[in-house]
PDB file of C-alpha atoms in Angstrom:
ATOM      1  CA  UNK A   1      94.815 -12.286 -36.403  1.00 64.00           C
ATOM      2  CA  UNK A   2      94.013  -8.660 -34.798  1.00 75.00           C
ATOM      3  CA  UNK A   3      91.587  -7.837 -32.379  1.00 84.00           C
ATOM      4  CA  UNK A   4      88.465  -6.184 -33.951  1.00 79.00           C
ATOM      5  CA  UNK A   5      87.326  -2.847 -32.535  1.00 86.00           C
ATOM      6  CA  UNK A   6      83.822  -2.392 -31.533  1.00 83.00           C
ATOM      7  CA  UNK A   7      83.974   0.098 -34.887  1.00 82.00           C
ATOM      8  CA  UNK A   8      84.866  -2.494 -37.030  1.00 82.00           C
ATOM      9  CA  UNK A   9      82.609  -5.714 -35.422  1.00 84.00           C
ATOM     10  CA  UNK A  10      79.207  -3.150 -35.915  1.00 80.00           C
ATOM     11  CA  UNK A  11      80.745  -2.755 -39.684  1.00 82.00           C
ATOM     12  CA  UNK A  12      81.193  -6.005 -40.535  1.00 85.00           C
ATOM     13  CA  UNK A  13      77.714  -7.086 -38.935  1.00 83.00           C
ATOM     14  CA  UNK A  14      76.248  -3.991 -40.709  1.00 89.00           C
ATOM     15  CA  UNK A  15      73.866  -4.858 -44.215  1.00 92.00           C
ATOM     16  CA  UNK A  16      73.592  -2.782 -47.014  1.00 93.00           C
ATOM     17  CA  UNK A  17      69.662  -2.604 -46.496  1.00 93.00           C
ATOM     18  CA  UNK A  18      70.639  -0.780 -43.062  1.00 95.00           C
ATOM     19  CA  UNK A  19      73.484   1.242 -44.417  1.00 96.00           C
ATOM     20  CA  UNK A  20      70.915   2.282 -47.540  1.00 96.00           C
ATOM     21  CA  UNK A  21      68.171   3.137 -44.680  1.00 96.00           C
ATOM     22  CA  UNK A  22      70.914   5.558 -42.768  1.00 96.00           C
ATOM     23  CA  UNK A  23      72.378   7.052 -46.076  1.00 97.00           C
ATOM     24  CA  UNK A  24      68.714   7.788 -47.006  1.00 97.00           C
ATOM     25  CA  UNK A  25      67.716   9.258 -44.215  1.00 97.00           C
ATOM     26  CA  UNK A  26      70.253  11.675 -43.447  1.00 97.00           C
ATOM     27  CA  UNK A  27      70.448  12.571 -47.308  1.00 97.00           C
ATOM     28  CA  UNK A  28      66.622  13.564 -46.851  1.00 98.00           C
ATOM     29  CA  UNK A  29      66.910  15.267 -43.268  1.00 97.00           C
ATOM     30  CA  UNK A  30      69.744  17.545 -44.950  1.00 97.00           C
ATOM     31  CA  UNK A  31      67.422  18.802 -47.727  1.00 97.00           C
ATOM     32  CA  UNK A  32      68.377  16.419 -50.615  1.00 97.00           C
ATOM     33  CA  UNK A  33      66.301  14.219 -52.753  1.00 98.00           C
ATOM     34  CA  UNK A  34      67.006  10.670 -53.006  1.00 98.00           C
ATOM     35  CA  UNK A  35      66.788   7.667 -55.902  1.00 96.00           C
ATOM     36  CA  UNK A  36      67.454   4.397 -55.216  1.00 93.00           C
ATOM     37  CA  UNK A  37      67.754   2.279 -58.026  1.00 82.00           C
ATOM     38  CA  UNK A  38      66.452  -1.209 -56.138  1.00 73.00           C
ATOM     39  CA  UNK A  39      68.166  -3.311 -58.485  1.00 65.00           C
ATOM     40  CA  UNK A  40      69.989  -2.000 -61.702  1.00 54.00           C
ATOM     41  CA  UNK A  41      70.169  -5.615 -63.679  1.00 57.00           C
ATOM     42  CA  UNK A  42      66.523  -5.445 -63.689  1.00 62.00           C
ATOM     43  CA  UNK A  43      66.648  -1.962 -64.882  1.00 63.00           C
ATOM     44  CA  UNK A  44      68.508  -2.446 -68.092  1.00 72.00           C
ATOM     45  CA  UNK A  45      71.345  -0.348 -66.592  1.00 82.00           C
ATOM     46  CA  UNK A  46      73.587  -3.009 -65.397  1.00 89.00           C
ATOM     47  CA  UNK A  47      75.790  -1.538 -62.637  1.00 92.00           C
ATOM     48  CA  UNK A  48      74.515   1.709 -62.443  1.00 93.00           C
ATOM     49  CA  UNK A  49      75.192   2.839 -58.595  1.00 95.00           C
ATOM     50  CA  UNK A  50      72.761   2.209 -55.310  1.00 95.00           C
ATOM     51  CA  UNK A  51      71.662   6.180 -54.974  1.00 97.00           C
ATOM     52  CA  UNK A  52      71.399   9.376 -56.684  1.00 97.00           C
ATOM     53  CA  UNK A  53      71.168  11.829 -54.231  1.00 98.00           C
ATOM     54  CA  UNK A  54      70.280  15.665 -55.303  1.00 97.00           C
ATOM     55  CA  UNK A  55      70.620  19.039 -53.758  1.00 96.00           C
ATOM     56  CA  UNK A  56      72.100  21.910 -52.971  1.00 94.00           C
ATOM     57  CA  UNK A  57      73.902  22.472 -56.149  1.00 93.00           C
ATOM     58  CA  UNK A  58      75.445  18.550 -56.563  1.00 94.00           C
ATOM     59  CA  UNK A  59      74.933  15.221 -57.843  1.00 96.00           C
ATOM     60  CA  UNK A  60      75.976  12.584 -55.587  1.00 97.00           C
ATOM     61  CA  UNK A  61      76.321   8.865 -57.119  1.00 98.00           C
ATOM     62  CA  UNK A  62      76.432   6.456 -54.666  1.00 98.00           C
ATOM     63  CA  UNK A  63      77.524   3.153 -54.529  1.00 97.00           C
ATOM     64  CA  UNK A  64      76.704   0.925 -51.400  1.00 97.00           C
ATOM     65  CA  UNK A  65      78.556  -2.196 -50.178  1.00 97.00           C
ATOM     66  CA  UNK A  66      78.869  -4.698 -47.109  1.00 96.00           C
ATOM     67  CA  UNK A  67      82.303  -4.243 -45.286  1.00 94.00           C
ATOM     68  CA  UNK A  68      84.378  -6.261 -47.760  1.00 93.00           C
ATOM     69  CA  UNK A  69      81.964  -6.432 -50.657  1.00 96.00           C
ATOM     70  CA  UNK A  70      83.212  -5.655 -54.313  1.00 97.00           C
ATOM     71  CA  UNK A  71      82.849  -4.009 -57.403  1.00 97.00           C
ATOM     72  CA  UNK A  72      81.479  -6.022 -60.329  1.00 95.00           C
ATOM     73  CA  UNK A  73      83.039  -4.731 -64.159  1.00 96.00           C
ATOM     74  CA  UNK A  74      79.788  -3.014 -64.552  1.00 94.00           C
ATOM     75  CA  UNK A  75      80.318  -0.605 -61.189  1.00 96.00           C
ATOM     76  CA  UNK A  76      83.713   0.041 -62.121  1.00 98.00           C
ATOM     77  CA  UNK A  77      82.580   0.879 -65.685  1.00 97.00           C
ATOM     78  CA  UNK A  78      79.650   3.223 -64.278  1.00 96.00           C
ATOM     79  CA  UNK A  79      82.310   5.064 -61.904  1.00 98.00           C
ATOM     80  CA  UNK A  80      84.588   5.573 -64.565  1.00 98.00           C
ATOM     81  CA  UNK A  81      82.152   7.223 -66.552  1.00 98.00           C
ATOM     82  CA  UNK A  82      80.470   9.195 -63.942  1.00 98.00           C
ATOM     83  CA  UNK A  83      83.655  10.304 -62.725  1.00 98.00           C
ATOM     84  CA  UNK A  84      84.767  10.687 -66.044  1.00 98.00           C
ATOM     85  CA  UNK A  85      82.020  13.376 -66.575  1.00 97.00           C
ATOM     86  CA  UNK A  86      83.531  15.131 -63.667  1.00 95.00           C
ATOM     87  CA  UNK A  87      80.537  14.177 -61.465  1.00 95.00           C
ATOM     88  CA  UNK A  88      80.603  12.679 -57.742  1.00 96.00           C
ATOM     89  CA  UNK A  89      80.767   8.952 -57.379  1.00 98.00           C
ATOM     90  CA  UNK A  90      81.695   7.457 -53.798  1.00 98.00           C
ATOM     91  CA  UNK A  91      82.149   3.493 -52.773  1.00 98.00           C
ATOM     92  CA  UNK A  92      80.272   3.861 -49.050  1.00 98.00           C
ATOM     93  CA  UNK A  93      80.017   0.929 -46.731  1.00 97.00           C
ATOM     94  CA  UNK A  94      79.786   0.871 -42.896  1.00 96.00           C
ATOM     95  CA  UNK A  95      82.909   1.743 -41.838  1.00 96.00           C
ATOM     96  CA  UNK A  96      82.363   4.942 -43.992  1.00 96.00           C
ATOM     97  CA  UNK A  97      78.979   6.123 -41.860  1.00 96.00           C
ATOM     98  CA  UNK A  98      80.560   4.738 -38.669  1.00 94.00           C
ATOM     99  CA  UNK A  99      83.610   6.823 -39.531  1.00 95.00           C
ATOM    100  CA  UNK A 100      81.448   9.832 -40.527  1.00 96.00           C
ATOM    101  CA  UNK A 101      82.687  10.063 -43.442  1.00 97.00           C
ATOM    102  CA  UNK A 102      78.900  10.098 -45.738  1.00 97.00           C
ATOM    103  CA  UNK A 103      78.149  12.349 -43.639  1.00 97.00           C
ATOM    104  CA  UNK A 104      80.795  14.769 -44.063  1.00 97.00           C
ATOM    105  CA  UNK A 105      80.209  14.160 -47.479  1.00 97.00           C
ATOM    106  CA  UNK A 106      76.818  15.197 -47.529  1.00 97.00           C
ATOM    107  CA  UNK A 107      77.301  18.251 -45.513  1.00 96.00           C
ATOM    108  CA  UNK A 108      80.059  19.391 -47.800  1.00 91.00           C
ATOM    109  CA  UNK A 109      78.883  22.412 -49.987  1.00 77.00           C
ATOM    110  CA  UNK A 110      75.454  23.456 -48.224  1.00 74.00           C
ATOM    111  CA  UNK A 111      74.809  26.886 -47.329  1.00 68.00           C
TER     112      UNK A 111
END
């Protein structure tokens, strides 16, 4: 088996509370406004992704995932509808906010 990187150790060690805190907090220090739906089972929208994020002229549908977590049906039925609709809808997990990819992401578009 290959040698981890640093990179990819931190990622796998990474939870999706912490990778929710980061996502959060940059979305909010860049202006935009944040839902998190804690739990979407509860919420009678089964699937339904982690974060909404708001601003600058976008929707951002976010769902959030350990390393080498998966989609259930209900995700992949949310993102094809949200995509679908022609709206935003990413899969982020560590690797993609030690990568910098969220945050490209979320600076994409603002004035």
């Amino acid at each position: 088996m290959p040698k981890l990187t640093a990179q990819e150790r931190v990622a796998r060690l990474m939870s999706e509370a912490s990778l929710q805190a980061n996502v959060i907090e940059l979305a909010e220090a860049l202006g935009y406004t944040v839902a998190h739906i804690r739990d979407s089972r509860a919420q009678q929208v089964v699937g339904y992704p982690d974060l909404v994020v708001a601003g600058h002229r976008r929707i951002i549908h976010a769902e959030l995932k350990v390393e080498h977590g998966k989609l259930t049906p209900a995700q992949e039925l949310w993102r094809g509808l949200i995509l679908d609709a022609g709206h935003d809808w990413y899969l982020w997990r560590p690797s993609s906010w030690l990568d910098g990819t969220i945050g490209r992401v979320l600076k994409e578009e603002i004035p």
